[in-house]
CSV table of C-alpha atoms in Angstrom, one decimal:
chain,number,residue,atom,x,y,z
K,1,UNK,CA,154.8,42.3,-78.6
K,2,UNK,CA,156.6,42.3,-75.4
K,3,UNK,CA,154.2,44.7,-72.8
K,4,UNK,CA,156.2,43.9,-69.8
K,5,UNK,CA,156.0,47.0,-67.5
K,6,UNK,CA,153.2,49.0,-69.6
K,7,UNK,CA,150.9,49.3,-66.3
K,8,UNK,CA,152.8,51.5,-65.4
K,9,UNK,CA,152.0,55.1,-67.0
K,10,UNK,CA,152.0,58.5,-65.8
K,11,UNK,CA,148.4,60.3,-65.8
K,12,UNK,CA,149.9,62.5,-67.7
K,13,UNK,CA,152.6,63.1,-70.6
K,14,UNK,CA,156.2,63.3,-69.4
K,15,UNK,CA,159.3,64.2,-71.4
K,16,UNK,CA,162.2,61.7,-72.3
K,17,UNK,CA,165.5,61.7,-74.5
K,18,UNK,CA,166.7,58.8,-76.1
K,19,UNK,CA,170.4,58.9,-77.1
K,20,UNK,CA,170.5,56.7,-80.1
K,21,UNK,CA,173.4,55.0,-81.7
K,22,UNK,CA,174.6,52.4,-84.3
K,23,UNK,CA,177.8,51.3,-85.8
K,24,UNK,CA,176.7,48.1,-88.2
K,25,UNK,CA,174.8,47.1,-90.8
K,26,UNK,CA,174.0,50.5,-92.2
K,27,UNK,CA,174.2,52.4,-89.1
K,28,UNK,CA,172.6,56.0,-91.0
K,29,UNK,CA,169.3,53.6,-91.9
K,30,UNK,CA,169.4,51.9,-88.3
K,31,UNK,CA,169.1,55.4,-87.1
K,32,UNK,CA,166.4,56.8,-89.3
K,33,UNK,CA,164.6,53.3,-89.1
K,34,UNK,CA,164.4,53.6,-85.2
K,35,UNK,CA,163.4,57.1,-84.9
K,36,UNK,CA,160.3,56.1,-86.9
K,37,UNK,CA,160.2,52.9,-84.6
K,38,UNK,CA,159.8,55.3,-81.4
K,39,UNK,CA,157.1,57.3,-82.9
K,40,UNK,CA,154.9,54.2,-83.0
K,41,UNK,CA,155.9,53.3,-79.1
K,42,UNK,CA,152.7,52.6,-77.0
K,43,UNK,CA,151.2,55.5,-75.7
K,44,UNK,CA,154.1,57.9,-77.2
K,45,UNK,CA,155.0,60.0,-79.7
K,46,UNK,CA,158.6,61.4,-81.5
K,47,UNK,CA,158.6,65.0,-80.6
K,48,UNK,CA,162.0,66.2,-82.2
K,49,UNK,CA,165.1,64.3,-83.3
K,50,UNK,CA,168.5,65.7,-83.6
K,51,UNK,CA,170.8,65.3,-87.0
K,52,UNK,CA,172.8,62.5,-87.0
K,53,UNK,CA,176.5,62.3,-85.9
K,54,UNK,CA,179.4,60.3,-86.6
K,55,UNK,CA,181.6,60.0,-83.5
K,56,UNK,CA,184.5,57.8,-82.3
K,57,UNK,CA,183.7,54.2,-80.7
K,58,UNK,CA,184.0,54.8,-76.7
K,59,UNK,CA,186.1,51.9,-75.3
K,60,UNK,CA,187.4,49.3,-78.1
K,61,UNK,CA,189.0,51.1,-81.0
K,62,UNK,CA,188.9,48.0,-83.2
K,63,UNK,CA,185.5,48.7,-84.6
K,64,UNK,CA,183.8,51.2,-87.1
K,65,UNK,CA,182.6,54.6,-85.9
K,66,UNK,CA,179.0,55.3,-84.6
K,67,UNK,CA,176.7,57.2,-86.0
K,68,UNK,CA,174.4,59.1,-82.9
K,69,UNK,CA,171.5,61.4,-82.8
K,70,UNK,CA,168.8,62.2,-79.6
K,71,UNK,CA,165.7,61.8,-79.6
K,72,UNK,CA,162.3,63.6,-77.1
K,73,UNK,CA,159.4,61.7,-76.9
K,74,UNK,CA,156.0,62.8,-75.0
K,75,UNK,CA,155.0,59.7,-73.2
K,76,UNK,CA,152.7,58.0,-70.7
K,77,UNK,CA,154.9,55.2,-70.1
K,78,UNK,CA,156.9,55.4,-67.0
K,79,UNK,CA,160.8,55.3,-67.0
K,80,UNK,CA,161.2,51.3,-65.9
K,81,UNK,CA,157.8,50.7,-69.0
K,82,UNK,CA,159.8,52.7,-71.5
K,83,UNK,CA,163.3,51.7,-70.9
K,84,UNK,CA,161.4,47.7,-71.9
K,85,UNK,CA,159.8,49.3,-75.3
K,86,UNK,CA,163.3,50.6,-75.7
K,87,UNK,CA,165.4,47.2,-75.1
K,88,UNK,CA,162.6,45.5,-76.9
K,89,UNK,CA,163.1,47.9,-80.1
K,90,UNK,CA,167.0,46.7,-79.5
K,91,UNK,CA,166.2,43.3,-80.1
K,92,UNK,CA,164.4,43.6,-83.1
K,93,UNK,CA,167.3,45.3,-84.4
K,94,UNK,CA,169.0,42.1,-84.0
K,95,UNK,CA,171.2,43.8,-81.0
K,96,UNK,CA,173.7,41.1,-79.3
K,97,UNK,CA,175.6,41.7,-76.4
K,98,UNK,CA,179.1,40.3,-76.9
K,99,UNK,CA,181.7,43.3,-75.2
K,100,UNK,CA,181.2,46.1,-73.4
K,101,UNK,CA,181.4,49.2,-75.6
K,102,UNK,CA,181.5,46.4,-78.0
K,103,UNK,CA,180.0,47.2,-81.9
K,104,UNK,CA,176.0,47.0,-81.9
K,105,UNK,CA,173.1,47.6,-84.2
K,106,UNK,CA,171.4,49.8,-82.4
K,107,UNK,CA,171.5,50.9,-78.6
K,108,UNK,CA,169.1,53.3,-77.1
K,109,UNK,CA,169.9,55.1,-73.5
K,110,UNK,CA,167.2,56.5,-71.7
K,111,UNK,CA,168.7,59.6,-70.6
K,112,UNK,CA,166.7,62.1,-69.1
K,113,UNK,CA,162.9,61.8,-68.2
K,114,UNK,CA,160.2,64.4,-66.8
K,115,UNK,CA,157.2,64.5,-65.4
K,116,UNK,CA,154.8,67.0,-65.1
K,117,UNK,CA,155.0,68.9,-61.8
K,118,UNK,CA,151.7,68.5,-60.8
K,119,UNK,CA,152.2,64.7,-60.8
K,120,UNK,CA,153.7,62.2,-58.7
K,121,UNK,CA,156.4,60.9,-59.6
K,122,UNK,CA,156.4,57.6,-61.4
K,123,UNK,CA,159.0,56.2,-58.8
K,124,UNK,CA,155.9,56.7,-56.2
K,125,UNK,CA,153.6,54.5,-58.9
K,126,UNK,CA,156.0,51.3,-58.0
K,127,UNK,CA,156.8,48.9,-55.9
K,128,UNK,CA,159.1,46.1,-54.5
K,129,UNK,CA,161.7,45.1,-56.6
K,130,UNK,CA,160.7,47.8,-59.1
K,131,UNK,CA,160.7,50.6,-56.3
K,132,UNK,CA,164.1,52.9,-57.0
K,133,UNK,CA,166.9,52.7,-54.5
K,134,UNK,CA,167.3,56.3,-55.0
K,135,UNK,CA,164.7,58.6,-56.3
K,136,UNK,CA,164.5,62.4,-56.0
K,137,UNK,CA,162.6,65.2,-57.8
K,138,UNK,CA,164.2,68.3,-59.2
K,139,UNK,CA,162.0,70.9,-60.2
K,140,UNK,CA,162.1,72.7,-63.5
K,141,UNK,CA,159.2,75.0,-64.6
K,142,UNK,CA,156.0,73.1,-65.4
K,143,UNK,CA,158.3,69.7,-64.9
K,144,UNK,CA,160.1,67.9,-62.4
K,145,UNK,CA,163.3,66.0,-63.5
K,146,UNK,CA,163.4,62.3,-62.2
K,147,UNK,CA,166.3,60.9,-61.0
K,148,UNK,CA,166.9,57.5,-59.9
K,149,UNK,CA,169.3,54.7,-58.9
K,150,UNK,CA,167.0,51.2,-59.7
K,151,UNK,CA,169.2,47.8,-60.6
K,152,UNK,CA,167.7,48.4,-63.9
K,153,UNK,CA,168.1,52.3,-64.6
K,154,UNK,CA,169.8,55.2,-63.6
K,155,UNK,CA,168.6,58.9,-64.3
K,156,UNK,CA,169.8,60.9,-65.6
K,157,UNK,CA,172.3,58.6,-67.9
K,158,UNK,CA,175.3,58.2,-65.8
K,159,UNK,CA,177.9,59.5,-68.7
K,160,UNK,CA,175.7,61.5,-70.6
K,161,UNK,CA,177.6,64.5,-69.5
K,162,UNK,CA,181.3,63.5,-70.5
K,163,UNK,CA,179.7,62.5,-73.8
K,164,UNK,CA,180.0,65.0,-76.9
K,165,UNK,CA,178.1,62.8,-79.0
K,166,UNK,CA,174.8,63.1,-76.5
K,167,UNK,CA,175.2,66.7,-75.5
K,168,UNK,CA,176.2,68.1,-79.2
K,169,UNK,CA,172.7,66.7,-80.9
K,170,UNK,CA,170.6,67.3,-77.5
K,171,UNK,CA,171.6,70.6,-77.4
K,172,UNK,CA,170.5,71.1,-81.0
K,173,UNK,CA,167.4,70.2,-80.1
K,174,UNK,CA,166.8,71.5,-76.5
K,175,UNK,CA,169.6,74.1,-75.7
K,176,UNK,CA,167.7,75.5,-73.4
K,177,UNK,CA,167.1,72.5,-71.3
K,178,UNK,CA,168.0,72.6,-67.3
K,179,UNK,CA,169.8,69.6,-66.8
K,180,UNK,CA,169.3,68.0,-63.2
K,181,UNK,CA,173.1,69.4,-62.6
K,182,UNK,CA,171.8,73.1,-62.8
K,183,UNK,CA,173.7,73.1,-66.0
K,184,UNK,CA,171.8,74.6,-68.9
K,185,UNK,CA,172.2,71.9,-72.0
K,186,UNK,CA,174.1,74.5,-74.7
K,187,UNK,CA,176.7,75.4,-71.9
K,188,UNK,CA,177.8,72.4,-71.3
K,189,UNK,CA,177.6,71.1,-74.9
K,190,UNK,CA,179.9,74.5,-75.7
K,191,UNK,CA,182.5,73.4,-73.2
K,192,UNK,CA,182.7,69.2,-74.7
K,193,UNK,CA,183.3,70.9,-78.0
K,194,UNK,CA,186.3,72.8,-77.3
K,195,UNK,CA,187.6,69.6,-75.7
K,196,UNK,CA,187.4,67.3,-78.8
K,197,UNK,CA,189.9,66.1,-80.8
K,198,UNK,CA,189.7,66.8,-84.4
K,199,UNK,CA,187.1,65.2,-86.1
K,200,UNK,CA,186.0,63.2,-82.7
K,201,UNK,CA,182.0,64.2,-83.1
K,202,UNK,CA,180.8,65.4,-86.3
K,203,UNK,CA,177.8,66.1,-87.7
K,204,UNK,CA,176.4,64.4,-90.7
K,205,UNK,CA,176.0,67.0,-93.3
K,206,UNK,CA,173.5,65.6,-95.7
């Protein structure tokens, strides 16, 4: 297994959601398959997982639809040690990178991470050509939202918040959430929703 970057763990357990998503070879048991893949990540656990949704491709149009759902994991890794478990769990899907937007067997996004208040932040745990060009910490309750600019990662997800078929499942499972906008998750998942097209994001009814 592939431990790159697992020094580096928070003292304590912070928050992250995975957007997940898949469009071939049996993208439904890609899905379910990985969500029981990222309850057996080092020093992690699957909190909650959203239903699965079938949305259109973004970009290319010549490919199937993609079936999507978020995940939250408690976790000890740090954003830059996660975000290698996740590319590693990629490649045992047999991921390649052909296009951008292009089809895929599985892609996982780290898109928002947490750490508990009391902490440092991981970014401060770091250093030289890990260190985060831009790293600030937004307080939330008990947890401070982390949000970088690294050559590797950027927090929260850059698009996440154009994207119906992130914000629809992470609102069913955390529509309380204060994003790092100030926006509260179900709001802004409400507004995406009246914007879609017929039949654009839809949930997956069995």
């Amino acid at each position: 297994m592939n431990n790159r970057g697992c020094g580096q763990v928070s003292l304590s357990e912070a928050r992250a959601w995975i957007g997940l998503g898949s469009n071939l070879c049996s993208p439904h048991q890609q899905i379910i398959d990985a969500l029981t893949e990222l309850d057996q990540l080092p020093l992690s656990r699957l909190v909650v997982s959203s239903s699965r949704y079938v949305s259109r491709p973004v970009g290319p149009q010549d490919q199937p639809d993609f079936v999507n759902a978020v995940a939250e994991l408690q976790t000890r890794l740090s954003p830059l040690a996660l975000l290698d478990q996740l590319q590693a769990l990629e490649q045992r899907h047999r991921r390649v990178r052909q296009r951008h937007w292009g089809p895929r067997t599985l892609d996982l996004d780290l898109l928002l991470f947490q750490t508990p208040s009391r902490e440092a932040s991981p970014a401060e745990k770091v250093s030289g050509e890990d260190q985060p060009l831009l790293e600030q910490s937004l307080v939330h309750s008990s947890y401070i939202d982390q949000c970088w600019q690294h050559p590797r990662l950027t927090l929260p997800h850059p698009h996440m918040y154009q994207r119906a078929f992130v914000m629809l499942p992470l609102a069913e499972i955390a529509p309380e959430l204060e994003l790092p906008n100030g926006r509260r998750v179900a709001a802004l998942a409400a507004e995406l929703a009246t914007e879609l097209a017929n039949d654009e994001v839809r949930p997956v009814l069995s």
